[in-house]
Amino acid sequence: MNPTDYKDPEYFHKVVDCQYACPAHTPVPHYIRLIAEGKYTEAYMVNWESNVFPGVLGRTCDRPCEPACRRGRVEEEPVAICRLKRVAADFKDDISAYLPEIPKNKNGKKIALIGAGPASLTVARDLAPLGYEIHIYDDQSKGGGMMRSQIPSFRLPEKVLDDEVNLILDMGLVQHFNQYVTSLKSILTEGYDSVFVGTGAPRGKDLPNLPGRLEAKGNIHIGIEWLASVAFEHTHKIGKRVIVLGGGNTAMDCCRTSRRLGGEEVKVIVRSPFGEMKASPWEIEDAMHEDIPILENHVPLSFAHENGKLTGMYFQKVRAEYDEAGKRKLIPTGEPDVFVEADDVIVAIGQENRFEWIEPDLGLEFDKWGMPVIDEATFSSSLPQVFFGGDAALGPKNVITAVAQGHQAAISIDLFCQQKSIQDRPAPFVTLYSTKMGIHEWSYDNDVSGDIRFKVPHADKRITLKDRKKEVELGFDLKTAFKEAERCLNCDVQTVFTESKCIECDACMDVCPTKCITFTTNEDSEDELRNKLLIPAVNKTQEILVSDVLKTGKILVKDEDVCLHCGLCAERCPTSAWDMQNFMYKTAKAGCH
């Protein structure tokens, strides 16, 4: 095999598993070290530059970084990355001095943002400092989109959302709130140089063909619409017996909100096995902690009603069978149908997009599912001046994905407005520098804590279930935050090997706690090389580091998958062939070209 090319910025980026897994590529170990140093404002700004909503995401993120965390490979629980983000938000100082300056004299280009959710706000945050005149449209009275309408206040306090949304709205945006855009054609005729569509997926899926749906419609609610009605204080109560259909995060928000609005017997009922629910494990855990049972393998059959009033639902009991390809099929068990009493049913089985406001004669191409045809790298549509992002672009996902797409769309809009190719994307900003201070001294703390993951304290449910605005999670205090931050393995401090300094003494191989270093002969086949290591490198999703040929004709190979970045190889090496080097990877933003 050829030697590893360290100069490829994606090589070490992939080794920082948490950052690589984050759609916005937030430099996670960097901000965790800042938290450990008590630099909460600096940690917040690192997040703000990348993910835009640290206070929001520190409470509500889907946490793709945590399953990727290297700490989870040596013990059961990863670092509490998401909740440490919240620490930076909760304990930061005034950040006004760190915010970008907004030019008074604009650059002559005018942009329309349709929808004021996380994707649109990210575009605004990136383009406003460059002098663009930005107009933002939304049918709600405030910005935030689904963050405001679909995330309950007991998970995301209104003040936290307002503070972070207003940071962007106050960048000189021209605000058109309480205004539903009914025509893309009319927007395109108003002199905008580019239009960004970030309208989300605002239509909840229904069960229109289920018997009894029409007759009992007064007590059947669509999940995301019902949550929005609660958020904007149009709905204040619900029946004592509530069924929530669906196994995603929206269903968890609906059932927990129901408990706070008068639901005494709230049940979540899902078609799938419990282990295949789409909701985040911690959301399911929180729902169950609030005494909400989850009934698995129940397929809805009909709504029961008397005199136009809902009385419950009938379900067929099923079991899951899987073919050789792993495809699931639900098979009836033959047991009697199950009747569950209910005063109200909330349907939370998915979301869909709404593009009836986009005229078919504009030339904007849609696929067979009614979604716009989008370039997944540039987020451009078949109309050169129209770009999409967030749930409106590639379907419902989450806030952090919407932010990441907003960043990329902003780059495209900036390039388009300057009449440059939107395919010519700016490269990420990358640095790699030694952290060595003395022979065995480092500029970072590599004495990693042996603690297991610390639990985030929760408010008493006897209090929170009586007040839908009372935040359940209380967040880490500073002492616990420090302890949790010390669990981070500093995966961005890379082990960099210099062949010319190596004397092949095997000291690094002997001292390595995970036996991830091997001196061996090279092979043409990567599989053969992986299998002949001291411990075979079986995880092919992560790279192996391959050195150039050493003096004996052997090579050094390191399995990046199991390396703990402990620095023992660099401390033990008598010739400094190993060095611990800090790797910083920042994604490019609009204006970097």
JSON list of C-alpha atoms in Angstrom, two decimals, residues 16 18-19 26-40 42-47 65-66 69-71 78-88 444-445 448 453 476 478 480-492 584:
[
{"chain": "A", "resi": 16, "resn": "VAL", "atom": "CA", "xyz": [-11.82, 13.15, 14.70]},
{"chain": "A", "resi": 18, "resn": "CYS", "atom": "CA", "xyz": [-17.22, 13.28, 16.58]},
{"chain": "A", "resi": 19, "resn": "GLN", "atom": "CA", "xyz": [-16.51, 16.24, 14.31]},
{"chain": "A", "resi": 26, "resn": "THR", "atom": "CA", "xyz": [-18.23, 21.49, 14.69]},
{"chain": "A", "resi": 27, "resn": "PRO", "atom": "CA", "xyz": [-14.69, 21.13, 16.16]},
{"chain": "A", "resi": 28, "resn": "VAL", "atom": "CA", "xyz": [-15.91, 19.23, 19.21]},
{"chain": "A", "resi": 29, "resn": "PRO", "atom": "CA", "xyz": [-12.67, 18.42, 21.13]},
{"chain": "A", "resi": 30, "resn": "HIS", "atom": "CA", "xyz": [-11.53, 22.01, 20.70]},
{"chain": "A", "resi": 31, "resn": "TYR", "atom": "CA", "xyz": [-14.55, 23.53, 22.41]},
{"chain": "A", "resi": 32, "resn": "ILE", "atom": "CA", "xyz": [-14.59, 20.83, 25.09]},
{"chain": "A", "resi": 33, "resn": "ARG", "atom": "CA", "xyz": [-11.02, 21.76, 26.05]},
{"chain": "A", "resi": 34, "resn": "LEU", "atom": "CA", "xyz": [-12.09, 25.40, 26.24]},
{"chain": "A", "resi": 35, "resn": "ILE", "atom": "CA", "xyz": [-14.88, 24.40, 28.63]},
{"chain": "A", "resi": 36, "resn": "ALA", "atom": "CA", "xyz": [-12.37, 22.48, 30.75]},
{"chain": "A", "resi": 37, "resn": "GLU", "atom": "CA", "xyz": [-10.29, 25.67, 30.89]},
{"chain": "A", "resi": 38, "resn": "GLY", "atom": "CA", "xyz": [-13.30, 27.70, 32.01]},
{"chain": "A", "resi": 39, "resn": "LYS", "atom": "CA", "xyz": [-13.41, 29.63, 28.71]},
{"chain": "A", "resi": 40, "resn": "TYR", "atom": "CA", "xyz": [-17.16, 29.35, 28.19]},
{"chain": "A", "resi": 42, "resn": "GLU", "atom": "CA", "xyz": [-14.79, 31.19, 23.62]},
{"chain": "A", "resi": 43, "resn": "ALA", "atom": "CA", "xyz": [-16.36, 27.72, 23.56]},
{"chain": "A", "resi": 44, "resn": "TYR", "atom": "CA", "xyz": [-19.73, 29.26, 22.70]},
{"chain": "A", "resi": 45, "resn": "MET", "atom": "CA", "xyz": [-18.28, 31.25, 19.80]},
{"chain": "A", "resi": 46, "resn": "VAL", "atom": "CA", "xyz": [-16.56, 28.14, 18.37]},
{"chain": "A", "resi": 47, "resn": "ASN", "atom": "CA", "xyz": [-20.00, 26.55, 18.31]},
{"chain": "A", "resi": 65, "resn": "CYS", "atom": "CA", "xyz": [-21.49, 13.03, 17.27]},
{"chain": "A", "resi": 66, "resn": "GLU", "atom": "CA", "xyz": [-22.05, 10.90, 20.36]},
{"chain": "A", "resi": 69, "resn": "CYS", "atom": "CA", "xyz": [-17.33, 9.28, 20.07]},
{"chain": "A", "resi": 70, "resn": "ARG", "atom": "CA", "xyz": [-14.09, 7.35, 20.59]},
{"chain": "A", "resi": 71, "resn": "ARG", "atom": "CA", "xyz": [-14.78, 7.17, 24.33]},
{"chain": "A", "resi": 78, "resn": "PRO", "atom": "CA", "xyz": [-19.57, 8.43, 25.06]},
{"chain": "A", "resi": 79, "resn": "VAL", "atom": "CA", "xyz": [-18.70, 11.92, 26.23]},
{"chain": "A", "resi": 80, "resn": "ALA", "atom": "CA", "xyz": [-21.82, 14.05, 26.85]},
{"chain": "A", "resi": 81, "resn": "ILE", "atom": "CA", "xyz": [-20.91, 16.28, 23.91]},
{"chain": "A", "resi": 82, "resn": "CYS", "atom": "CA", "xyz": [-24.35, 17.79, 23.44]},
{"chain": "A", "resi": 83, "resn": "ARG", "atom": "CA", "xyz": [-24.84, 18.73, 27.07]},
{"chain": "A", "resi": 84, "resn": "LEU", "atom": "CA", "xyz": [-21.34, 20.27, 27.23]},
{"chain": "A", "resi": 85, "resn": "LYS", "atom": "CA", "xyz": [-22.42, 22.50, 24.35]},
{"chain": "A", "resi": 86, "resn": "ARG", "atom": "CA", "xyz": [-25.23, 23.69, 26.58]},
{"chain": "A", "resi": 87, "resn": "VAL", "atom": "CA", "xyz": [-22.68, 24.48, 29.33]},
{"chain": "A", "resi": 88, "resn": "ALA", "atom": "CA", "xyz": [-20.94, 26.90, 26.95]},
{"chain": "A", "resi": 444, "resn": "TYR", "atom": "CA", "xyz": [-3.02, 20.22, 26.35]},
{"chain": "A", "resi": 445, "resn": "ASP", "atom": "CA", "xyz": [-4.12, 18.00, 29.23]},
{"chain": "A", "resi": 448, "resn": "VAL", "atom": "CA", "xyz": [-7.85, 11.77, 30.66]},
{"chain": "A", "resi": 453, "resn": "ARG", "atom": "CA", "xyz": [-20.45, 9.53, 31.98]},
{"chain": "A", "resi": 476, "resn": "PHE", "atom": "CA", "xyz": [-24.48, 20.47, 34.24]},
{"chain": "A", "resi": 478, "resn": "LEU", "atom": "CA", "xyz": [-19.51, 23.87, 36.34]},
{"chain": "A", "resi": 480, "resn": "THR", "atom": "CA", "xyz": [-19.63, 18.40, 36.82]},
{"chain": "A", "resi": 481, "resn": "ALA", "atom": "CA", "xyz": [-19.03, 20.00, 33.41]},
{"chain": "A", "resi": 482, "resn": "PHE", "atom": "CA", "xyz": [-15.28, 20.03, 34.10]},
{"chain": "A", "resi": 483, "resn": "LYS", "atom": "CA", "xyz": [-15.33, 16.36, 35.09]},
{"chain": "A", "resi": 484, "resn": "GLU", "atom": "CA", "xyz": [-17.31, 15.43, 31.99]},
{"chain": "A", "resi": 485, "resn": "ALA", "atom": "CA", "xyz": [-15.03, 17.49, 29.73]},
{"chain": "A", "resi": 486, "resn": "GLU", "atom": "CA", "xyz": [-12.02, 15.63, 31.13]},
{"chain": "A", "resi": 487, "resn": "ARG", "atom": "CA", "xyz": [-13.47, 12.40, 29.71]},
{"chain": "A", "resi": 488, "resn": "CYS", "atom": "CA", "xyz": [-12.71, 13.65, 26.18]},
{"chain": "A", "resi": 489, "resn": "LEU", "atom": "CA", "xyz": [-9.82, 11.77, 24.56]},
{"chain": "A", "resi": 490, "resn": "ASN", "atom": "CA", "xyz": [-8.62, 14.79, 22.52]},
{"chain": "A", "resi": 491, "resn": "CYS", "atom": "CA", "xyz": [-9.09, 13.01, 19.21]},
{"chain": "A", "resi": 492, "resn": "ASP", "atom": "CA", "xyz": [-8.09, 16.14, 17.31]},
{"chain": "A", "resi": 584, "resn": "MET", "atom": "CA", "xyz": [-7.95, 22.01, 13.38]}
]
